[in-house]
Structures are given as C-alpha cells and as structure tokens.
Amino acid sequence: MRILLIEDDPALGAAVRDQIAAEGHMPDLAPTLADASDFLATMPYDLILLDLGLPDGRGIDFLRALRAKGSATPVMILTAHDRITERIEGLNAGADDYMVKPFDLDELSARIAAVARRYAGNPNPLITLGTLEIDLAAHAIFGPDGQIDLSQREWIIFEALLQRPGQIVSKSQIEDQIYAFDSEVESNTIEVYVSRLRKKLGKDVVQTLRGLGYRLGTP
Amino acid sequence: MRILLIEDDPALGAAVRDQIAAEGHMPDLAPTLADASDFLATMPYDLILLDLGLPDGRGIDFLRALRAKGSATPVMILTAHDRITERIEGLNAGADDYMVKPFDLDELSARIAAVARRYAGNPNPLITLGTLEIDLAAHAIFGPDGQIDLSQREWIIFEALLQRPGQIVSKSQIEDQIYAFDSEVESNTIEVYVSRLRKKLGKDVVQTLRGLGYRLGTP
DNA sequence: CCTAGCCGTTCAGCTTGCTGTCAGCTAAAG
DNA sequence: CTTTAGCTGACAGCAAGCTGAACGGCTAGG
C-alpha cells in the first residue's frame, strides 16, 4: 500500500514513516501541504495520514478541498487536536479515522489495517462472460454500451444458465424454475424468453441444442 | 441503515439506541450474545455495535466467530476496555473501529457515518449526482434551485440507493431499513415515498424495475 | 391551551411494462 | 425434399407501480 504521510514534526514523521515501512507499506513523507500537493499531483496513493496543524495551512481545509475535488482516497487524521468537536468535524469532512497524539504506533498500524481491509477487493465477486460483467447478488449487468436491464423472468432463465456453465439445461428444467408446481404453459414461452435474452445480451449468449435444451454461450 | 447494538448496560443501550434512531437508522438492541445471534439469523444488518464484556461471553470471541464464518458486516467495538493491547486485539480481530466508554454520542454518530461510507467503498461524503450536490455527512442536498429538504423517511430511502449505485434495491430491503423488527406496512407506502423523491429531486432520480425493485438514476 | 403544519400512512383510480399467446418464418435433422 | 423444433415480431390483458388526496397523530409556536 502506498501511503502519503503529511506531518511537519520531523521526529514523529520519521517514526511513523519507519513504522509503516516496516509493515511493508510504501511511505512518502510531506512536511507541508504544498509538498503534499506535489506528491498527489504525481502519484496515486492508497491512504493519506494527515496532521491538522501544519506550517503552511490547516489540514482540515486540505481534506475539504480534496473531497470537493471528488477524491476517494482514504484519509486518517493524526493530530494533537483532541476536542470532540474537532474530531467530529474531521470525520464529517470525510476522514476515515481520527487518532489523537500521542498515539501508540502499533495501534496506528492496526487502524491502518482496518481501513485497508475495507477497501481491499470487492465483496461482490463479478462474473465475466464475454463482453458482459454480471453481479448476481445485485441483479446488475454491464455490457459494452452500459447497463442492461432484464425482467424478472429473463433473470431467472439467465441465472439458470449461468449456474450451469457448459451444461445443457432442458426446457422442462427451465419451466420448473419459473412456474409453480402445478402450473404449465401451453405455448412457446420459453423460446420467446430466450429470444429476448439474445436480443438484450447478444445473439451468442445462449446456444440451442435441438430436441435437448439450451446452454450458456459467450457473447 | 439497520444496526445491531450488542450492549448489556440498559442505560447505555437505550441512550445509544435512541441516538442512532434519531439519526434515521433502524436499531435493534441485544443485551446478550445469544440474543444477537438470534437477530443475525433473522435479519441482515449494515453495522454491528459490539460491547466486549457481556453476561454470556466475550464480544471479541463473537467477533472472531463472525469473521471466521465469512461475515463482512462492519463492526464497531464500544467498550470500557481501554488498554492499547485490547484496542489492537479488537482491530486485528476484524473490527472497523474501537471507541472507549465513556464516549460522546455525536462522535459515535460521526464514526458510524465514516464506517458506512467506507463500507460503501467511497470515503468522500460529497457526491455529485447529475444536477444534485449531496453532502452525506450534513444530510444536505443542493439542486439547481437551491437546497432541497427531505423528510427522514425520504432521506433513508435516498441514502439506501446512493450507497448502492448501479444495484437494484428491492422493496423488502427498503422496508428492512425503515421498519422495526415486527412491524410492516400493508399498503403502497414505499411507492409513495419514491414518488415524493421524484417530485423533489427530479423524475429520473429513481429507476423502477418492475417486480425487482429500484435503482439510483441520474436527475 | 390551542392550532397550524409536518410527517407517515392509506386509499383509489390511472398508467405502464411484463407476461404469455399466436402466427408466420427459419433452420436443422433425417 | 419434408418435417418439425425453434425463432421472432406483434398484441392484449393484467398486475405492479404511480400519484393526488385525505386522514390522524405529533410537535412547535403563539
């Protein structure tokens, strides 16, 4: 993890830099906000550790400007300012955490790890299928031209195929997924839905095996 | 946000529950770990507030079991245990934050908001959505004609959508955010609120997917 | 204490998109 | 070539959803 430490106290700056380097992170140390701006203009960071009292300005204003510009970089505030109102102000300005000096370096490491855990990876694994990205839990599909919406019935059939990649899914298996136990259809409804899936997702998304059923394809 | 508070002290439990309810969250209070397990088996939660000293076990073990089962629900520890080694142990066990009693209720609220933003993947409380500027920390919305006020219910629904851009939020998920454990509605209340959001924020702010739910749009 | 306004909920009538059917065409298999 | 499984455009019905209005409870201000 690449970390920008904005801290004007040389002893504390060095101690924190050494601690996070020993944890395997890549630290850069900026003693002023101007230095910090230079670093940020050059390099993306995974985390910013921000002091509030700096020689060339207030850290809180820096954070506000960062957030106003749309930055999604996590920020932890490390500061001697320990009034509750200042803590709340910092958190509401967009900080992820707020530690009051003097703090324990091992606790700092544990809090950095907690922040990193939250931003690591995607809790929702996406399925990639040709030109499509699919989030099953969120009912979201993204194709080359943006988000694609399926109706409830279309989702059920598409999911049935997605869950059995490479296998043939017969029409009666699909009917079992859609309809209640004793209810049936008397027309070519399944064929119509497959046609609709092809129209929305691409003509190769479903393969037909005549007399047997359907199988997931690659659009 | 649906929040599970695991706290055996009745006075503190009630104070925290009332505070987070006043913020528009939906709290459930479990005085024991057994109660908490029952709640968690019944209902998905967005956040767990966990005391460490409980009558039927140690909160830290509960957290470890939760994480071992693969739970990604954010957990904040609220406890009188204030030794640094215990803080580090809690954070390393998978907690997202650690507050030592007695803590300020407003700071708790600010930290809950920070954890929620982190869980949604973006620590920045400032969001631009089409013609709207939204400050999640201040609960403020600015449109082309100035500030727009939402009622508490309206805000909860809007926030639920904001936290899941691109994803479908079902009506029952919205109900879980609004209503107490055993309370339900028998009419089209959610639809009415969505209609009001559209009236205030623009008709494209919410997209309907019939039979599935709603999704954030761009006004 | 009273009242106006706000908020959450319900209701009813209108709107709209999903679903299933149909018919004619296509394409695969024998 | 024939047969038939499958495909696709079009349409009608119905239920999911939308919105205006009303109601009742609560609260803040006079």
Short mmCIF file of C-alpha atoms (C1' of nucleotides) in Angstrom, two decimals:
data_model
loop_
_atom_site.label_atom_id
_atom_site.label_comp_id
_atom_site.label_asym_id
_atom_site.label_seq_id
_atom_site.Cartn_x
_atom_site.Cartn_y
_atom_site.Cartn_z
CA MET A 1 0.00 0.00 0.00
CA ARG A 2 1.25 3.44 -0.98
CA ILE A 3 0.83 5.92 1.89
CA LEU A 4 1.31 9.69 1.99
CA LEU A 5 2.22 11.00 5.45
CA ILE A 6 1.65 14.74 5.90
CA GLU A 7 3.48 15.67 9.12
CA ASP A 8 5.75 18.61 9.98
CA ASP A 9 7.26 17.23 13.20
CA PRO A 10 10.49 15.57 11.98
CA ALA A 11 10.81 13.09 14.85
CA LEU A 12 7.20 11.90 14.69
CA GLY A 13 7.25 11.91 10.90
CA ALA A 14 10.30 9.69 10.85
CA ALA A 15 8.91 7.34 13.49
CA VAL A 16 5.60 6.88 11.67
CA ARG A 17 7.33 6.54 8.27
CA ASP A 18 9.63 3.87 9.66
CA GLN A 19 6.76 2.03 11.32
CA ILE A 20 4.63 1.79 8.20
CA ALA A 21 7.66 0.93 6.08
CA ALA A 22 8.42 -1.92 8.49
CA GLU A 23 4.83 -3.10 7.91
CA GLY A 24 5.60 -3.42 4.21
CA HIS A 25 3.88 -0.25 3.02
CA MET A 26 5.49 2.39 0.78
CA PRO A 27 5.55 5.73 2.66
CA ASP A 28 6.21 9.22 1.33
CA LEU A 29 6.71 12.00 3.85
CA ALA A 30 5.49 15.55 3.13
CA PRO A 31 6.28 18.15 5.83
CA THR A 32 3.96 20.79 4.27
CA LEU A 33 0.69 20.90 2.41
CA ALA A 34 2.50 22.26 -0.63
CA ASP A 35 4.77 19.22 -0.63
CA ALA A 36 1.72 17.00 -0.23
CA SER A 37 0.03 18.60 -3.23
CA ASP A 38 3.13 17.93 -5.31
CA PHE A 39 3.17 14.27 -4.30
CA LEU A 40 -0.55 13.88 -5.01
CA ALA A 41 -0.20 15.50 -8.42
CA THR A 42 2.46 12.94 -9.33
CA MET A 43 1.32 9.69 -7.82
CA PRO A 44 -1.90 7.95 -6.71
CA TYR A 45 -1.98 6.97 -3.04
CA ASP A 46 -3.90 4.24 -1.24
CA LEU A 47 -4.06 6.17 2.04
CA ILE A 48 -3.25 9.62 3.39
CA LEU A 49 -2.16 10.20 7.01
CA LEU A 50 -2.92 13.84 7.72
CA ASP A 51 -1.75 16.13 10.52
CA LEU A 52 -4.09 19.07 11.16
CA GLY A 53 -1.62 21.75 12.32
CA LEU A 54 0.83 22.39 9.51
CA PRO A 55 3.20 25.32 8.84
CA ASP A 56 1.52 26.36 5.61
CA GLY A 57 -2.15 25.80 6.38
CA ARG A 58 -4.83 23.77 8.10
CA GLY A 59 -5.09 20.06 7.37
CA ILE A 60 -8.88 20.21 7.65
CA ASP A 61 -9.07 22.69 4.77
CA PHE A 62 -6.78 20.47 2.73
CA LEU A 63 -9.08 17.50 3.35
CA ARG A 64 -12.14 19.53 2.40
CA ALA A 65 -10.54 20.64 -0.84
CA LEU A 66 -9.56 17.05 -1.58
CA ARG A 67 -13.11 15.84 -1.05
CA ALA A 68 -14.62 18.74 -3.01
CA LYS A 69 -12.44 17.64 -5.93
CA GLY A 70 -14.06 14.21 -5.68
CA SER A 71 -11.11 12.31 -4.18
CA ALA A 72 -11.97 8.85 -2.86
CA THR A 73 -8.59 8.27 -1.20
CA PRO A 74 -9.00 7.18 2.43
CA VAL A 75 -7.69 9.72 4.95
CA MET A 76 -6.73 9.17 8.58
CA ILE A 77 -6.20 12.22 10.76
CA LEU A 78 -3.27 12.13 13.24
CA THR A 79 -3.29 15.21 15.39
CA ALA A 80 -2.86 16.80 18.82
CA HIS A 81 -6.28 18.48 18.45
CA ASP A 82 -8.35 16.36 20.75
CA ARG A 83 -11.55 18.24 21.30
CA ILE A 84 -14.60 16.21 20.43
CA THR A 85 -15.96 18.92 18.17
CA GLU A 86 -12.77 18.80 16.13
CA ARG A 87 -12.93 15.03 15.87
CA ILE A 88 -16.50 15.20 14.61
CA GLU A 89 -15.59 17.97 12.20
CA GLY A 90 -12.75 15.89 10.78
CA LEU A 91 -14.85 12.75 10.38
CA ASN A 92 -17.69 14.67 8.75
CA ALA A 93 -15.24 16.36 6.40
CA GLY A 94 -14.50 12.92 5.03
CA ALA A 95 -11.84 11.32 7.23
CA ASP A 96 -11.96 7.57 7.82
CA ASP A 97 -10.41 7.72 11.27
CA TYR A 98 -9.05 10.19 13.81
CA MET A 99 -6.20 9.46 16.20
CA VAL A 100 -5.06 11.85 18.89
CA LYS A 101 -1.36 12.37 19.61
CA PRO A 102 0.38 10.88 21.40
CA PHE A 103 -0.82 7.57 19.95
CA ASP A 104 0.65 4.11 20.01
CA LEU A 105 2.40 3.16 16.78
CA ASP A 106 1.08 -0.40 16.96
CA GLU A 107 -2.44 0.90 17.31
CA LEU A 108 -1.82 3.10 14.27
CA SER A 109 -0.79 0.01 12.34
CA ALA A 110 -3.91 -1.89 13.44
CA ARG A 111 -6.15 1.02 12.37
CA ILE A 112 -4.38 1.32 9.02
CA ALA A 113 -5.01 -2.41 8.53
CA ALA A 114 -8.70 -1.97 9.42
CA VAL A 115 -9.09 0.78 6.82
CA ALA A 116 -7.16 -1.25 4.24
CA ARG A 117 -9.37 -4.30 4.80
CA ARG A 118 -12.47 -2.31 3.90
CA TYR A 119 -11.06 -1.04 0.62
CA ALA A 120 -9.42 -4.28 -0.39
CA GLY A 121 -11.17 -6.24 -3.05
CA ASN A 122 -14.82 -6.33 -3.93
CA PRO A 123 -17.16 -8.18 -1.57
CA ASN A 124 -19.35 -8.94 -4.56
CA PRO A 125 -17.48 -11.14 -7.00
CA LEU A 126 -18.34 -10.26 -10.56
CA ILE A 127 -18.86 -12.81 -13.27
CA THR A 128 -17.28 -12.00 -16.59
CA LEU A 129 -18.97 -13.54 -19.62
CA GLY A 130 -17.53 -12.37 -22.90
CA THR A 131 -18.35 -8.67 -23.15
CA LEU A 132 -20.61 -8.78 -20.05
CA GLU A 133 -19.89 -8.13 -16.35
CA ILE A 134 -22.55 -9.64 -14.13
CA ASP A 135 -23.25 -9.06 -10.43
CA LEU A 136 -25.73 -11.76 -9.49
CA ALA A 137 -26.46 -10.51 -5.97
CA ALA A 138 -27.20 -7.00 -7.20
CA HIS A 139 -29.05 -8.03 -10.36
CA ALA A 140 -26.71 -5.86 -12.39
CA ILE A 141 -25.35 -6.49 -15.88
CA PHE A 142 -22.93 -4.21 -17.70
CA GLY A 143 -22.33 -4.61 -21.42
CA PRO A 144 -20.19 -2.66 -23.86
CA ASP A 145 -22.87 0.05 -24.13
CA GLY A 146 -23.66 0.34 -20.43
CA GLN A 147 -26.07 -1.25 -18.02
CA ILE A 148 -28.57 -3.80 -19.30
CA ASP A 149 -31.88 -4.46 -17.54
CA LEU A 150 -33.62 -7.82 -17.53
CA SER A 151 -37.13 -8.53 -16.37
CA GLN A 152 -37.71 -10.93 -13.52
CA ARG A 153 -38.45 -13.85 -15.82
CA GLU A 154 -35.46 -13.12 -18.00
CA TRP A 155 -33.25 -13.06 -14.90
CA ILE A 156 -34.45 -16.44 -13.76
CA ILE A 157 -33.65 -18.07 -17.08
CA PHE A 158 -30.31 -16.33 -17.41
CA GLU A 159 -29.35 -17.35 -13.88
CA ALA A 160 -30.32 -20.95 -14.57
CA LEU A 161 -27.85 -20.99 -17.45
CA LEU A 162 -25.13 -19.10 -15.56
CA GLN A 163 -25.27 -21.58 -12.72
CA ARG A 164 -24.62 -24.47 -15.06
CA PRO A 165 -21.90 -23.32 -17.42
CA GLY A 166 -21.16 -25.89 -20.10
CA GLN A 167 -24.21 -28.00 -19.25
CA ILE A 168 -27.42 -28.41 -21.22
CA VAL A 169 -30.47 -27.01 -19.47
CA SER A 170 -33.67 -28.54 -20.82
CA LYS A 171 -36.84 -26.57 -21.40
CA SER A 172 -38.65 -28.52 -18.71
CA GLN A 173 -35.87 -27.65 -16.21
CA ILE A 174 -36.35 -24.00 -17.06
CA GLU A 175 -40.10 -24.34 -16.63
CA ASP A 176 -39.54 -25.86 -13.21
CA GLN A 177 -37.61 -22.73 -12.23
CA ILE A 178 -40.28 -20.34 -13.39
CA TYR A 179 -43.58 -21.87 -12.61
CA ALA A 180 -45.28 -23.28 -9.58
CA PHE A 181 -45.60 -26.99 -9.24
CA ASP A 182 -48.88 -27.44 -10.99
CA SER A 183 -48.76 -24.66 -13.45
CA GLU A 184 -47.65 -25.06 -17.04
CA VAL A 185 -47.63 -23.16 -20.24
CA GLU A 186 -49.24 -24.18 -23.44
CA SER A 187 -47.24 -22.14 -25.87
CA ASN A 188 -43.68 -21.33 -26.84
CA THR A 189 -43.00 -19.05 -23.88
CA ILE A 190 -39.51 -20.36 -23.14
CA GLU A 191 -38.46 -19.84 -26.72
CA VAL A 192 -39.76 -16.30 -26.58
CA TYR A 193 -37.76 -15.55 -23.44
CA VAL A 194 -34.59 -16.99 -24.91
CA SER A 195 -35.13 -14.81 -27.94
CA ARG A 196 -35.47 -11.81 -25.65
CA LEU A 197 -32.27 -12.65 -23.79
CA ARG A 198 -30.43 -12.84 -27.11
CA LYS A 199 -31.84 -9.52 -28.15
CA LYS A 200 -30.64 -7.82 -24.94
CA LEU A 201 -27.36 -9.59 -24.26
CA GLY A 202 -26.16 -10.67 -27.69
CA LYS A 203 -27.16 -13.42 -30.08
CA ASP A 204 -24.44 -15.78 -28.84
CA VAL A 205 -25.34 -15.65 -25.15
CA VAL A 206 -27.48 -18.80 -25.43
CA GLN A 207 -26.79 -21.85 -27.58
CA THR A 208 -29.62 -24.10 -28.76
CA LEU A 209 -29.35 -27.89 -28.90
CA ARG A 210 -32.41 -29.02 -30.83
CA GLY A 211 -34.51 -31.52 -29.02
CA LEU A 212 -32.33 -31.24 -25.88
CA GLY A 213 -32.35 -27.69 -24.50
CA TYR A 214 -30.14 -24.65 -24.12
CA ARG A 215 -26.61 -23.93 -22.96
CA LEU A 216 -24.77 -20.78 -21.91
CA GLY A 217 -22.80 -19.21 -24.72
CA THR A 218 -20.27 -16.37 -24.89
CA PRO A 219 -21.46 -13.00 -26.19
CA MET B 1 -29.10 1.60 7.88
CA ARG B 2 -30.04 -1.32 10.01
CA ILE B 3 -27.82 -1.51 13.12
CA LEU B 4 -27.49 -4.26 15.72
CA LEU B 5 -26.40 -2.94 19.14
CA ILE B 6 -25.00 -5.60 21.45
CA GLU B 7 -24.91 -4.00 24.92
CA ASP B 8 -25.95 -5.32 28.33
CA ASP B 9 -25.99 -2.00 30.20
CA PRO B 10 -29.65 -0.92 29.91
CA ALA B 11 -29.00 2.83 30.34
CA LEU B 12 -26.20 3.00 27.80
CA GLY B 13 -28.02 0.65 25.45
CA ALA B 14 -31.09 2.86 25.49
CA ALA B 15 -29.04 6.05 25.03
CA VAL B 16 -27.15 4.67 22.04
CA ARG B 17 -30.29 3.15 20.53
CA ASP B 18 -32.14 6.46 20.82
CA GLN B 19 -29.20 8.38 19.35
CA ILE B 20 -28.90 6.21 16.26
CA ALA B 21 -32.69 6.11 15.82
CA ALA B 22 -32.72 9.91 15.89
CA GLU B 23 -30.15 9.83 13.09
CA GLY B 24 -32.63 7.86 10.99
CA HIS B 25 -31.09 4.44 11.43
CA MET B 26 -33.01 1.35 12.43
CA PRO B 27 -31.58 -0.06 15.68
CA ASP B 28 -32.13 -3.45 17.31
CA LEU B 29 -30.83 -3.92 20.86
CA ALA B 30 -29.46 -7.29 22.01
CA PRO B 31 -28.40 -7.47 25.69
CA THR B 32 -26.66 -10.83 25.23
CA LEU B 33 -24.68 -12.63 22.59
CA ALA B 34 -27.42 -15.26 22.35
CA ASP B 35 -29.95 -12.52 21.55
CA ALA B 36 -27.54 -11.11 18.99
CA SER B 37 -27.20 -14.47 17.27
CA ASP B 38 -30.98 -14.72 17.03
CA PHE B 39 -31.22 -11.29 15.44
CA LEU B 40 -28.42 -12.06 13.00
CA ALA B 41 -30.08 -15.32 11.97
CA THR B 42 -33.27 -13.43 11.10
CA MET B 43 -32.21 -10.17 9.53
CA PRO B 44 -29.27 -8.76 7.57
CA TYR B 45 -27.52 -5.84 9.31
CA ASP B 46 -25.49 -2.99 7.89
CA LEU B 47 -23.48 -2.47 11.10
CA ILE B 48 -22.89 -4.12 14.46
CA LEU B 49 -22.02 -2.12 17.59
CA LEU B 50 -20.37 -4.58 19.94
CA ASP B 51 -19.65 -4.38 23.66
CA LEU B 52 -16.79 -6.62 24.80
CA GLY B 53 -17.91 -7.56 28.30
CA LEU B 54 -21.23 -9.37 28.04
CA PRO B 55 -23.06 -11.63 30.53
CA ASP B 56 -22.91 -14.71 28.32
CA GLY B 57 -19.47 -14.43 26.74
CA ARG B 58 -16.72 -12.26 25.35
CA GLY B 59 -17.51 -9.92 22.49
CA ILE B 60 -14.09 -10.49 20.99
CA ASP B 61 -14.80 -14.21 20.58
CA PHE B 62 -18.15 -13.39 18.97
CA LEU B 63 -16.39 -11.11 16.51
CA ARG B 64 -13.81 -13.75 15.69
CA ALA B 65 -16.54 -16.35 15.08
CA LEU B 66 -18.39 -13.90 12.85
CA ARG B 67 -15.33 -13.24 10.74
CA ALA B 68 -14.45 -16.95 10.63
CA LYS B 69 -17.90 -17.55 9.12
CA GLY B 70 -17.08 -15.05 6.38
CA SER B 71 -19.25 -12.18 7.58
CA ALA B 72 -18.28 -8.83 6.03
CA THR B 73 -20.65 -6.76 8.17
CA PRO B 74 -18.82 -3.76 9.65
CA VAL B 75 -18.28 -3.98 13.41
CA MET B 76 -17.53 -1.14 15.80
CA ILE B 77 -16.39 -2.00 19.30
CA LEU B 78 -17.82 0.14 22.13
CA THR B 79 -16.24 -0.84 25.42
CA ALA B 80 -14.74 0.23 28.73
CA HIS B 81 -11.63 -1.85 27.98
CA ASP B 82 -9.19 0.90 27.16
CA ARG B 83 -5.78 -0.71 27.19
CA ILE B 84 -3.92 -0.27 23.93
CA THR B 85 -3.28 -4.01 23.67
CA GLU B 86 -7.02 -4.64 23.78
CA ARG B 87 -7.69 -1.99 21.15
CA ILE B 88 -5.15 -3.58 18.87
CA GLU B 89 -6.56 -7.04 19.54
CA GLY B 90 -10.06 -5.87 18.66
CA LEU B 91 -8.97 -4.15 15.45
CA ASN B 92 -6.88 -7.14 14.42
CA ALA B 93 -9.83 -9.46 15.13
CA GLY B 94 -11.67 -7.61 12.38
CA ALA B 95 -13.28 -4.57 13.97
CA ASP B 96 -13.64 -1.47 11.86
CA ASP B 97 -13.38 0.96 14.77
CA TYR B 98 -12.91 0.97 18.54
CA MET B 99 -14.40 3.52 20.91
CA VAL B 100 -13.72 3.59 24.60
CA LYS B 101 -16.51 4.31 27.11
CA PRO B 102 -17.45 6.91 28.08
CA PHE B 103 -17.67 8.27 24.54
CA ASP B 104 -19.51 11.21 23.05
CA LEU B 105 -22.72 10.20 21.27
CA ASP B 106 -22.18 12.74 18.50
CA GLU B 107 -18.71 11.37 17.89
CA LEU B 108 -20.26 7.89 17.72
CA SER B 109 -22.62 9.15 15.04
CA ALA B 110 -19.77 10.69 13.04
CA ARG B 111 -17.79 7.46 13.25
CA ILE B 112 -20.80 5.37 12.24
CA ALA B 113 -21.16 7.58 9.17
CA ALA B 114 -17.44 7.20 8.36
CA VAL B 115 -17.66 3.40 8.63
CA ALA B 116 -20.79 3.38 6.45
CA ARG B 117 -19.06 5.44 3.76
CA ARG B 118 -16.06 3.14 3.92
CA TYR B 119 -18.30 0.09 3.57
CA ALA B 120 -19.95 1.66 0.53
CA GLY B 121 -16.48 1.95 -0.95
CA ASN B 122 -16.11 5.74 -1.05
CA PRO B 123 -14.95 7.77 1.99
CA ASN B 124 -15.93 11.02 0.30
CA PRO B 125 -19.10 12.45 1.81
CA LEU B 126 -19.57 14.81 -1.14
CA ILE B 127 -21.43 13.27 -4.07
CA THR B 128 -22.42 14.81 -7.38
CA LEU B 129 -25.42 13.16 -9.00
CA GLY B 130 -26.49 14.81 -12.22
CA THR B 131 -27.80 18.25 -11.22
CA LEU B 132 -27.59 17.46 -7.49
CA GLU B 133 -24.78 18.03 -4.98
CA ILE B 134 -25.14 15.88 -1.91
CA ASP B 135 -23.27 16.08 1.43
CA LEU B 136 -23.83 12.75 3.19
CA ALA B 137 -22.29 13.99 6.46
CA ALA B 138 -24.51 17.06 6.64
CA HIS B 139 -27.62 15.39 5.16
CA ALA B 140 -27.73 18.26 2.68
CA ILE B 141 -28.87 18.26 -0.95
CA PHE B 142 -28.42 21.16 -3.35
CA GLY B 143 -30.26 21.25 -6.65
CA PRO B 144 -30.28 23.82 -9.46
CA ASP B 145 -32.77 25.95 -7.49
CA GLY B 146 -31.11 25.73 -4.09
CA GLN B 147 -31.27 23.45 -1.09
CA ILE B 148 -33.78 20.63 -1.08
CA ASP B 149 -35.11 19.22 2.20
CA LEU B 150 -36.10 15.59 2.61
CA SER B 151 -38.07 14.08 5.45
CA GLN B 152 -36.34 11.40 7.49
CA ARG B 153 -38.06 8.59 5.61
CA GLU B 154 -37.26 10.13 2.27
CA TRP B 155 -33.63 10.54 3.28
CA ILE B 156 -33.29 6.90 4.37
CA ILE B 157 -34.57 5.62 1.05
CA PHE B 158 -32.44 8.02 -0.96
CA GLU B 159 -29.35 7.09 1.03
CA ALA B 160 -30.01 3.38 0.56
CA LEU B 161 -29.95 3.94 -3.20
CA LEU B 162 -26.93 6.26 -3.05
CA GLN B 163 -24.93 3.62 -1.25
CA ARG B 164 -25.57 1.06 -3.96
CA PRO B 165 -25.15 2.83 -7.31
CA GLY B 166 -25.95 0.55 -10.22
CA GLN B 167 -27.51 -2.09 -8.00
CA ILE B 168 -31.16 -2.96 -7.62
CA VAL B 169 -32.55 -2.33 -4.12
CA SER B 170 -35.68 -4.38 -3.55
CA LYS B 171 -38.74 -3.07 -1.75
CA SER B 172 -38.25 -5.52 1.08
CA GLN B 173 -34.67 -4.28 1.52
CA ILE B 174 -36.00 -0.75 1.82
CA GLU B 175 -38.60 -1.91 4.34
CA ASP B 176 -35.84 -3.50 6.43
CA GLN B 177 -34.22 -0.08 6.66
CA ILE B 178 -37.36 1.69 7.74
CA TYR B 179 -39.37 -0.54 9.98
CA ALA B 180 -38.91 -2.12 13.37
CA PHE B 181 -38.42 -5.82 13.76
CA ASP B 182 -42.06 -6.83 13.93
CA SER B 183 -43.71 -4.02 12.12
CA GLU B 184 -44.82 -3.93 8.49
CA VAL B 185 -46.99 -1.91 6.23
CA GLU B 186 -49.99 -3.11 4.35
CA SER B 187 -50.16 -0.56 1.62
CA ASN B 188 -48.03 1.09 -1.04
CA THR B 189 -46.03 3.32 1.28
CA ILE B 190 -42.68 2.69 -0.41
CA GLU B 191 -44.12 3.62 -3.78
CA VAL B 192 -45.47 6.83 -2.28
CA TYR B 193 -42.06 7.76 -0.89
CA VAL B 194 -40.37 7.03 -4.19
CA SER B 195 -42.92 9.26 -5.87
CA ARG B 196 -42.10 12.05 -3.41
CA LEU B 197 -38.38 11.68 -4.01
CA ARG B 198 -39.02 12.04 -7.73
CA LYS B 199 -41.11 15.12 -7.13
CA LYS B 200 -38.40 16.79 -5.03
CA LEU B 201 -35.25 15.63 -6.77
CA GLY B 202 -36.33 15.02 -10.36
CA LYS B 203 -38.28 12.29 -12.06
CA ASP B 204 -35.15 10.44 -13.15
CA VAL B 205 -33.54 10.17 -9.70
CA VAL B 206 -35.00 6.71 -9.14
CA GLN B 207 -35.45 4.00 -11.76
CA THR B 208 -38.10 1.30 -11.34
CA LEU B 209 -37.50 -2.29 -12.34
CA ARG B 210 -40.91 -3.89 -12.13
CA GLY B 211 -41.06 -6.95 -9.97
CA LEU B 212 -37.43 -6.41 -8.83
CA GLY B 213 -37.06 -3.06 -7.08
CA TYR B 214 -35.50 0.36 -7.56
CA ARG B 215 -32.15 1.71 -8.64
CA LEU B 216 -30.45 5.11 -8.41
CA GLY B 217 -30.90 7.16 -11.56
CA THR B 218 -29.38 10.44 -12.76
CA PRO B 219 -31.54 13.56 -12.45
"C1'" DC C 1 -54.01 25.56 25.90
"C1'" DC C 2 -54.90 25.72 21.01
"C1'" DT C 3 -53.83 25.45 16.25
"C1'" DA C 4 -51.31 25.08 12.09
"C1'" DG C 5 -48.16 22.48 9.83
"C1'" DC C 6 -45.42 18.45 9.18
"C1'" DC C 7 -44.96 13.61 8.69
"C1'" DG C 8 -46.16 8.86 7.89
"C1'" DT C 9 -49.70 6.00 6.15
"C1'" DT C 10 -53.66 4.63 3.49
"C1'" DC C 11 -56.72 4.65 -0.44
"C1'" DA C 12 -58.40 4.81 -5.10
"C1'" DG C 13 -58.08 5.44 -9.78
"C1'" DC C 14 -54.96 5.80 -13.53
"C1'" DT C 15 -50.58 4.29 -16.09
"C1'" DT C 16 -47.40 1.20 -17.82
"C1'" DG C 17 -44.45 -2.63 -18.67
"C1'" DC C 18 -44.19 -7.57 -18.09
"C1'" DT C 19 -46.04 -11.85 -19.45
"C1'" DG C 20 -48.00 -15.25 -22.32
"C1'" DT C 21 -50.01 -16.31 -26.71
"C1'" DC C 22 -50.17 -16.51 -31.65
"C1'" DA C 23 -48.76 -16.83 -36.35
"C1'" DG C 24 -45.64 -16.95 -39.85
"C1'" DC C 25 -40.95 -17.59 -40.92
"C1'" DT C 26 -36.35 -20.03 -40.34
"C1'" DA C 27 -33.23 -23.55 -39.92
"C1'" DA C 28 -31.71 -28.08 -38.63
"C1'" DA C 29 -32.17 -33.02 -38.99
"C1'" DG C 30 -33.43 -37.16 -41.31
"C1'" DC D 1 -37.33 -32.63 -50.09
"C1'" DT D 2 -40.14 -32.94 -45.88
"C1'" DT D 3 -40.93 -32.38 -41.20
"C1'" DT D 4 -40.60 -30.18 -37.09
"C1'" DA D 5 -38.21 -27.74 -33.46
"C1'" DG D 6 -37.18 -23.30 -32.78
"C1'" DC D 7 -37.20 -18.03 -33.60
"C1'" DT D 8 -39.15 -13.53 -33.62
"C1'" DG D 9 -42.47 -9.62 -34.24
"C1'" DA D 10 -46.80 -8.17 -32.66
"C1'" DC D 11 -50.55 -7.75 -29.48
"C1'" DA D 12 -53.78 -7.92 -25.47
"C1'" DG D 13 -54.56 -8.49 -20.64
"C1'" DC D 14 -53.33 -7.88 -16.06
"C1'" DA D 15 -50.96 -6.67 -12.12
"C1'" DA D 16 -47.09 -3.87 -10.47
"C1'" DG D 17 -46.39 0.69 -9.85
"C1'" DC D 18 -47.53 5.93 -9.70
"C1'" DT D 19 -49.65 9.92 -7.90
"C1'" DG D 20 -53.16 13.07 -5.88
"C1'" DA D 21 -55.65 13.50 -1.91
"C1'" DA D 22 -57.16 12.61 2.64
"C1'" DC D 23 -56.55 11.23 7.45
"C1'" DG D 24 -54.67 11.02 12.09
"C1'" DG D 25 -51.02 11.85 15.34
"C1'" DC D 26 -47.40 14.71 16.93
"C1'" DT D 27 -44.93 18.99 17.77
"C1'" DA D 28 -43.62 23.68 17.93
"C1'" DG D 29 -45.01 28.26 18.31
"C1'" DG D 30 -48.28 31.83 19.60
#
